[in-house]
Coordinates of C-alpha atoms and ligand atoms in Angstrom, one line a residue:
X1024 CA 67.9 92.0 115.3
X1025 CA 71.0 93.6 116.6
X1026 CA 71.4 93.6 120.3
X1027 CA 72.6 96.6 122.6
X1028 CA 74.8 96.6 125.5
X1029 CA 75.7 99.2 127.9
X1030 CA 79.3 99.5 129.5
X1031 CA 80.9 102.6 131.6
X1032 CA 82.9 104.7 129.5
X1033 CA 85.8 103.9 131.5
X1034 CA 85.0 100.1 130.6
X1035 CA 85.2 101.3 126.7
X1036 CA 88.6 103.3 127.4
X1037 CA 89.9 99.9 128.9
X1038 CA 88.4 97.6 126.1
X1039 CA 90.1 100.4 123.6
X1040 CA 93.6 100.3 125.1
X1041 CA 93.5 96.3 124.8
X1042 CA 93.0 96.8 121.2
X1043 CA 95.6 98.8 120.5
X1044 CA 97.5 95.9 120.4
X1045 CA 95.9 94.1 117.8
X1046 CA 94.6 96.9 115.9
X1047 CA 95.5 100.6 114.6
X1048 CA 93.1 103.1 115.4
X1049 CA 91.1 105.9 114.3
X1050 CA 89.0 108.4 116.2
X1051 CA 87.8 111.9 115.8
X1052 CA 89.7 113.9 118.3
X1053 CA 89.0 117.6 118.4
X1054 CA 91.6 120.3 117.5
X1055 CA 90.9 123.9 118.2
X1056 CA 87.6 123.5 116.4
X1057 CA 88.3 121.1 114.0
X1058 CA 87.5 117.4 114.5
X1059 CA 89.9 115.5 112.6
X1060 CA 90.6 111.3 112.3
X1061 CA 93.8 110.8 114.6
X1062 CA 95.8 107.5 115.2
X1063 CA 95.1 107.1 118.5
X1064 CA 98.0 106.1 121.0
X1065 CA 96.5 105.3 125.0
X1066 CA 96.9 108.7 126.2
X1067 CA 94.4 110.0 123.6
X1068 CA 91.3 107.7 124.2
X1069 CA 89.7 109.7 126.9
X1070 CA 89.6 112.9 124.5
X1071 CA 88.0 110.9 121.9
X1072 CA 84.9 112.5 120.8
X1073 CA 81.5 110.7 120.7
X1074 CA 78.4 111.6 118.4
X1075 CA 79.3 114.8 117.3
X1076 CA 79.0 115.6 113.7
X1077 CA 81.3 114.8 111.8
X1078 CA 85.0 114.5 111.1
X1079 CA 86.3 117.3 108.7
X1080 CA 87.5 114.8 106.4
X1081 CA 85.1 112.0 105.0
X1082 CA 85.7 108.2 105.6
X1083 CA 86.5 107.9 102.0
X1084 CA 90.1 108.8 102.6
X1085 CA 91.0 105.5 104.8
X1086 CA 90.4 103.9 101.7
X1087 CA 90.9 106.6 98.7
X1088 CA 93.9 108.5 99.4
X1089 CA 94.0 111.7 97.9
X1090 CA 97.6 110.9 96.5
X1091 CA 99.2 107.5 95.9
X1092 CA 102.2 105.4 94.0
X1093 CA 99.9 102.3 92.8
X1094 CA 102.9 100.5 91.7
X1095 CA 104.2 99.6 95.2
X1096 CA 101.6 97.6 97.1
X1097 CA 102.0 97.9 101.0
X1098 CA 99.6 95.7 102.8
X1099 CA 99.4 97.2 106.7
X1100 CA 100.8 95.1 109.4
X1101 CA 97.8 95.6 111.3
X1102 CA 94.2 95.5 110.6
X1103 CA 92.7 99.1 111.3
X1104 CA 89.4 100.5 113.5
X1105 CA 87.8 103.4 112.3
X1106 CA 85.6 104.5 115.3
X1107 CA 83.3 107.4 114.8
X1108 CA 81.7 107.3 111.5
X1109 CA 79.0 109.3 110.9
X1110 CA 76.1 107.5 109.2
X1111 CA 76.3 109.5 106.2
X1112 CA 79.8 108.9 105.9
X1113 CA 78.9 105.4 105.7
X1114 CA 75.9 105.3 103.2
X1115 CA 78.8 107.1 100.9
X1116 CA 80.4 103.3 100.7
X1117 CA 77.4 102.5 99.2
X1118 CA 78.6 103.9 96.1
X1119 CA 82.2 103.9 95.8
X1120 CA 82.3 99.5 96.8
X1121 CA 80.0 99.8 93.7
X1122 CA 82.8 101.6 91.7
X1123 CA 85.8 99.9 92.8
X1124 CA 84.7 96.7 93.9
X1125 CA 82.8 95.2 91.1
X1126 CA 83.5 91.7 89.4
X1127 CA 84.7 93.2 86.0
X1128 CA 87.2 96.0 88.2
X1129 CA 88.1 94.8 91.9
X1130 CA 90.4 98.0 92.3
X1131 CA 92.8 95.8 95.3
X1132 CA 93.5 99.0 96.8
X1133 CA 90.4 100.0 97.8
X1134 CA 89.0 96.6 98.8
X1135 CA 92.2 95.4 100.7
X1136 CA 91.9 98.4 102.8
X1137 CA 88.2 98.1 102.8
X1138 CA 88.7 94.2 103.8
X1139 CA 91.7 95.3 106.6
X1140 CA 89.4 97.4 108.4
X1141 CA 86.4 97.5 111.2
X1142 CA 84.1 100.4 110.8
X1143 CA 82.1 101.6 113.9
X1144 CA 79.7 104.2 113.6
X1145 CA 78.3 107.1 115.5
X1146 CA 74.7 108.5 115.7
X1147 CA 74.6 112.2 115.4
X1148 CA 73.2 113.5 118.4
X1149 CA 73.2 117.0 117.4
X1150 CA 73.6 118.3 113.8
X1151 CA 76.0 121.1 112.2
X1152 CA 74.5 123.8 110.1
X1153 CA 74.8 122.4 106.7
X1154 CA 73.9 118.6 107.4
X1155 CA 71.2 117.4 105.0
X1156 CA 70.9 113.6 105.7
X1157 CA 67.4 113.2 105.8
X1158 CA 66.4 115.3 102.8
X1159 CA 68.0 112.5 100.9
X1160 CA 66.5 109.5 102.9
X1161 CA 69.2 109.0 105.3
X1162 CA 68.9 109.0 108.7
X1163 CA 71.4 110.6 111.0
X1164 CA 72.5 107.1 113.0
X1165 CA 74.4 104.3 111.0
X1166 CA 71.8 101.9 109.5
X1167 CA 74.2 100.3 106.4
X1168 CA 78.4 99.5 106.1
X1169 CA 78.6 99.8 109.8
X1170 CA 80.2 96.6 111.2
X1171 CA 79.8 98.1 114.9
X1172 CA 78.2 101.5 116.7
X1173 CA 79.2 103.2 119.3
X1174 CA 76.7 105.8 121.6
X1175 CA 78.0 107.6 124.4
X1176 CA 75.5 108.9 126.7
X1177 CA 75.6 110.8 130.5
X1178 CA 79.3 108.8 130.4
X1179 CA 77.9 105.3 129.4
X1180 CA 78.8 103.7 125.9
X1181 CA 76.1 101.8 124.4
X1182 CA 77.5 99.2 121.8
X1183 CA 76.3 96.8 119.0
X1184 CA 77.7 94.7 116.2
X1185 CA 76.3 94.7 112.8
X1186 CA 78.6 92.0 110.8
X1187 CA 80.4 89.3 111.6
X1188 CA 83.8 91.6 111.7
X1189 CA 81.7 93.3 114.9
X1190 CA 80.4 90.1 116.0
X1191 CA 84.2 89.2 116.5
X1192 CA 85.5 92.7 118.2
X1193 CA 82.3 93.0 120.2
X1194 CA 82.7 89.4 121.7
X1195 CA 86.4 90.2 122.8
X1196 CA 84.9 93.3 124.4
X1197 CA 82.1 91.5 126.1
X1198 CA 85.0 88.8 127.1
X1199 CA 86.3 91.4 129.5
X1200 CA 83.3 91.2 132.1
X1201 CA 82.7 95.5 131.4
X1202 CA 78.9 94.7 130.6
X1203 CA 76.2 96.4 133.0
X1204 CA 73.0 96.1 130.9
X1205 CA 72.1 94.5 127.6
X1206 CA 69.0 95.5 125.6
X1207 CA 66.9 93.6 123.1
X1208 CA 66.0 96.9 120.7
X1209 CA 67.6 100.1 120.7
X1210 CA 67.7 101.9 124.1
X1211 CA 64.6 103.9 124.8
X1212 CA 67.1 107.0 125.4
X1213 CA 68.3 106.4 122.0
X1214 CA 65.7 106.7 120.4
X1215 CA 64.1 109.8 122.1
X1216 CA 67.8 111.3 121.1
X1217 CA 67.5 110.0 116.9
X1218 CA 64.1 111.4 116.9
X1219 CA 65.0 114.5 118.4
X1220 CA 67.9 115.1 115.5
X1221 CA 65.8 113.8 112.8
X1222 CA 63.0 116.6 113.4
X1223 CA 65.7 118.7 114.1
X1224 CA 67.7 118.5 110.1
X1225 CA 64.0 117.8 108.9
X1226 CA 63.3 121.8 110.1
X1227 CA 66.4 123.1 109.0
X1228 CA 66.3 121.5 105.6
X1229 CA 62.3 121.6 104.9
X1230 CA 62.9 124.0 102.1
X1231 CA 65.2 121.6 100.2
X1232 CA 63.9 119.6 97.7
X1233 CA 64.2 116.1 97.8
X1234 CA 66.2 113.4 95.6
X1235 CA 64.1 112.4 92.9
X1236 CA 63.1 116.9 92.9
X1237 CA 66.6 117.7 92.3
X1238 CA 67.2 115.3 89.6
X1239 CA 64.3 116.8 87.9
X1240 CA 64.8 120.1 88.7
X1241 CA 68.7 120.0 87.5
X1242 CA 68.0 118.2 84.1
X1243 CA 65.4 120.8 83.3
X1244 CA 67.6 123.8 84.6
X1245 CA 68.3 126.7 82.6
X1246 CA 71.5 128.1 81.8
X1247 CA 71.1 131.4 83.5
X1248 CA 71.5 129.2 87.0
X1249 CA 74.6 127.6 86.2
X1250 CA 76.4 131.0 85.1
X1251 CA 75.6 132.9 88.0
X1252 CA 76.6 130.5 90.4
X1253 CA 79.6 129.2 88.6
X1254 CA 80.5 133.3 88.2
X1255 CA 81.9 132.6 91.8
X1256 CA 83.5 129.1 91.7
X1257 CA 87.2 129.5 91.1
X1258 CA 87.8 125.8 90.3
X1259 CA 89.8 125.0 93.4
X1260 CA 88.8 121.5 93.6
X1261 CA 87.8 121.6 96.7
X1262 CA 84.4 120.3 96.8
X1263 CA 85.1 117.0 95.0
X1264 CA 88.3 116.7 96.8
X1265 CA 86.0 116.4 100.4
X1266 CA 83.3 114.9 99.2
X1267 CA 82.5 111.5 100.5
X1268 CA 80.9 109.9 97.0
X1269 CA 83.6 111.4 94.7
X1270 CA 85.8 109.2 92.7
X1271 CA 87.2 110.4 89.7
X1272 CA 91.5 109.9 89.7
X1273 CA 94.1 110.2 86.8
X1274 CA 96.9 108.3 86.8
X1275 CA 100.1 110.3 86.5
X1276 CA 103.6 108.8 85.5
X1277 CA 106.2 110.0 87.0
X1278 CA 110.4 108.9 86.6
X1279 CA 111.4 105.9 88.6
X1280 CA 108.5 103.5 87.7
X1281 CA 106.0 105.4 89.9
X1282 CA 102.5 105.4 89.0
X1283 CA 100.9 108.2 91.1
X1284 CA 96.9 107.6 91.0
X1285 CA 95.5 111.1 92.3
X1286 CA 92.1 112.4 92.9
X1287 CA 90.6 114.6 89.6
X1288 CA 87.6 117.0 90.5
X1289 CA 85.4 117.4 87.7
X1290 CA 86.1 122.0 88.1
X1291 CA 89.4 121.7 87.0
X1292 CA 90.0 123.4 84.0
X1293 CA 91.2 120.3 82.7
X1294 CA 89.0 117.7 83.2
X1295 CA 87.6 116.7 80.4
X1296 CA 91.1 117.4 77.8
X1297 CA 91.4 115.1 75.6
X1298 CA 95.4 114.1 74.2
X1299 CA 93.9 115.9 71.0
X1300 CA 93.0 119.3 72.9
X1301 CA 89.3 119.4 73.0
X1302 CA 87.8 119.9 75.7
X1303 CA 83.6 119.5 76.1
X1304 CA 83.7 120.9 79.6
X1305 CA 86.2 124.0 78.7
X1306 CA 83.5 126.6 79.7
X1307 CA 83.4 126.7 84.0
X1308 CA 79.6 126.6 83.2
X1309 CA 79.4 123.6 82.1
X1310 CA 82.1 122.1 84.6
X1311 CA 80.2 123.3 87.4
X1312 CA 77.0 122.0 86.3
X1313 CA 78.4 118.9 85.5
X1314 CA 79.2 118.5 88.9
X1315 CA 75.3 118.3 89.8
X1316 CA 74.3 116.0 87.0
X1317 CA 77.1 113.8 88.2
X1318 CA 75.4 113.9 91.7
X1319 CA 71.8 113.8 91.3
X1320 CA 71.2 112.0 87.6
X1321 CA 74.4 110.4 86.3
X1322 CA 75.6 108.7 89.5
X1323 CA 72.4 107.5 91.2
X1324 CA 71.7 105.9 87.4
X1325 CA 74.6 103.7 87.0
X1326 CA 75.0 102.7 90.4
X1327 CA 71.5 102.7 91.9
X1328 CA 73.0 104.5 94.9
X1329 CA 72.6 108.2 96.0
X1330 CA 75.8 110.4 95.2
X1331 CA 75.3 112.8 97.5
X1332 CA 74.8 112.0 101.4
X1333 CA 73.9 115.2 102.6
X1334 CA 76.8 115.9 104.6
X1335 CA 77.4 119.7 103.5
X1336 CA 81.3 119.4 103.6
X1337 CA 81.5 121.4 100.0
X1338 CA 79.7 124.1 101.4
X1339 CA 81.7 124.6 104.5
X1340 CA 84.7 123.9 101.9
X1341 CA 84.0 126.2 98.8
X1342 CA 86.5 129.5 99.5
X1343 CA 83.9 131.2 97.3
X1344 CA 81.1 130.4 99.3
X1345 CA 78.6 128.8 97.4
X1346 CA 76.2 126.7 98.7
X1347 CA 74.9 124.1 97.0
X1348 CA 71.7 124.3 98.9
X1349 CA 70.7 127.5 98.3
X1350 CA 71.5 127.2 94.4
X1351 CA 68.7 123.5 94.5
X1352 CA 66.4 125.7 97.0
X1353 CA 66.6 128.6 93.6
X1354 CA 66.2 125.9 91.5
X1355 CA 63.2 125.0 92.4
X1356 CA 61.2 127.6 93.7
Ligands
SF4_205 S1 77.9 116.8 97.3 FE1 78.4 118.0 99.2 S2 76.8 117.5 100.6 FE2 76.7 116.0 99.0 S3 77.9 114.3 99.8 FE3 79.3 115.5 98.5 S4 80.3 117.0 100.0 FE4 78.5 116.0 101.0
SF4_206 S1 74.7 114.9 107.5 FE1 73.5 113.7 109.0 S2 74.7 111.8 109.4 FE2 76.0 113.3 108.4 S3 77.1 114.3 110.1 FE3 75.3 115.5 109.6 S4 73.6 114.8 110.9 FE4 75.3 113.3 110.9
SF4_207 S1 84.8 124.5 96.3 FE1 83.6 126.2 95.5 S2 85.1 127.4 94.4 FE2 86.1 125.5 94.7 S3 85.6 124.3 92.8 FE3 84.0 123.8 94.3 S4 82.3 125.3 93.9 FE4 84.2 126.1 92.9

């Protein structure tokens, strides 16, 4: 059982500037409206922001990068801290260390930067208009891949360690004398604030079907769905490209013994081309329902892990404006 201890934010700002030195790392930091990952130099950790959903880019891209020359290996010179991971961000490792870190395909990649790194999560204390966590079974606090959290309430951080990675970064923390309370179970104040969110998205989101619904409801689907809502999509990409559970890269070769692995979204026109010209996906229909079997029936089969978190990043990324939601909600009515 994981224990809690609370320190004064100013405490945390010190503990963070001594890890600068052994550590690069990343925070959400807020710009304009956008929350955004940033490498974080001294001068930025008091506008780090706390337990706000949710960075406009998912965790996947510390470790997935939408672009990269897999020829040349560079191994970091420092290890790396990822601080303010939302928990659906993290359930998203779930699957991809299932595709890229398997015995048969250990994808070094992935799993060195996945090994080089310490991941400390963030509960939600509020939600944005599209999060769907707990239709899916998530909760909106970090309960799996987190190897530390991190709660900052009324200007007092209330950490934890999760793994032995935490174990070690929370022990040089707790080395520095900042702690002014330590708690058995989760904080009382906690709590009242997860199940305040919780009936929150469960409100928001009671129309939505379920999992195990959608599944059904997308393998029994008629056609006329699909069309109408794929009418709209214009293939951009852009919902794969930001979603945390997508995986699917070609490997381009380029002059000069470069080997550029680059993310593939399955609405691209080309997706399925073989070197013989067919294509089985040509029509955008079937593309764009592809996209949904991938999520709720292909995925969750092989790798006995959800492939969609809930976070709502493709809606608040598709340029047409579809919503996923709405199209499951029509589904299923
Ligand atoms: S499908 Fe959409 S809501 Fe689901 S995890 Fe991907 S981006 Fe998030
Ligand atoms: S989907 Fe849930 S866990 Fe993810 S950012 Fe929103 S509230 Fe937080
Ligand atoms: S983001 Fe929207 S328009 Fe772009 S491919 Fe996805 S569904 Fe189509």
């Amino acid at each position: 059982m994981a224990r809690y201890y609370e320190i004064e934010r100013t405490a945390w700002d010190k503990a963070l500037i001594d890890l600068l030195s052994s550590f690069r790392v990343f925070a959400p930091i807020l710009k304009g409206k956008t929350l955004d990952y940033q490498l974080i130099q001294e001068e930025h950790i008091p506008h780090i922001v706390y337990n706000i959903p949710k960075p406009v880019v998912p965790l996947k891209t510390f470790f997935l990068p939408i672009k990269e020359n897999v020829v040349v290996y560079k191994k970091e010179e420092k290890p790396i801290i990822i601080l303010g991971i939302p928990a659906c961000d993290l359930s998203a490792l779930d699957l991809l260390d299932k595709f890229f870190m398997t015995e048969v395909y250990n994808d070094h990649y992935y799993a060195g930067r996945r090994e080089g790194s310490v991941l400390i999560g963030c509960d939600c204390h509020s939600a944005n208009k599209h999060c769907h966590c707990t239709s899916y079974g998530l909760n909106p606090f970090p309960e799996n891949n987190q190897d530390m959290t991190i709660n900052m309430i009324n200007g007092h951080a209330i950490i934890s360690s999760f793994s032995m990675k935490g174990e070690e970064l929370l022990s040089r923390i707790l080395g520095m004398g900042l702690v002014i309370h330590t708690f058995d179970e989760v904080p009382e104040r906690l709590t009242e604030i997860r199940l305040k969110v919780k009936r929150e998205l469960e409100k928001a989101n009671r129309l939505l079907p379920n999992y195990q619904e959608t599944t059904d409801a997308v393998i029994n689907s008629d056609k006329v769905i699909w069309e109408k809502y794929a009418k709209k999509c214009v293939s951009c990409g852009a919902c794969a490209t930001i979603c945390p559970t997508c995986t699917c890269f070609l490997l381009i070769d380029r002059p000069g013994f470069e080997k550029v692995r680059q993310l593939d979204a399955c609405q691209y026109p080309g997706f399925e081309r073989t070197a013989g010209g067919e294509n089985p996906l040509k029509k955008l229909e079937y593309r764009f329902k592809n996209r949904y079997l991938c999520k709720y029936l292909y995925r969750p089969e092989k790798f006995d892990a959800i492939a969609c978190t809930g976070c709502g990043r493709c809606i608040e990324a598709c340029i047409a404006k579809i919503n996923k939601n709405e199209l499951l909600i029509e589904l299923t009515k």
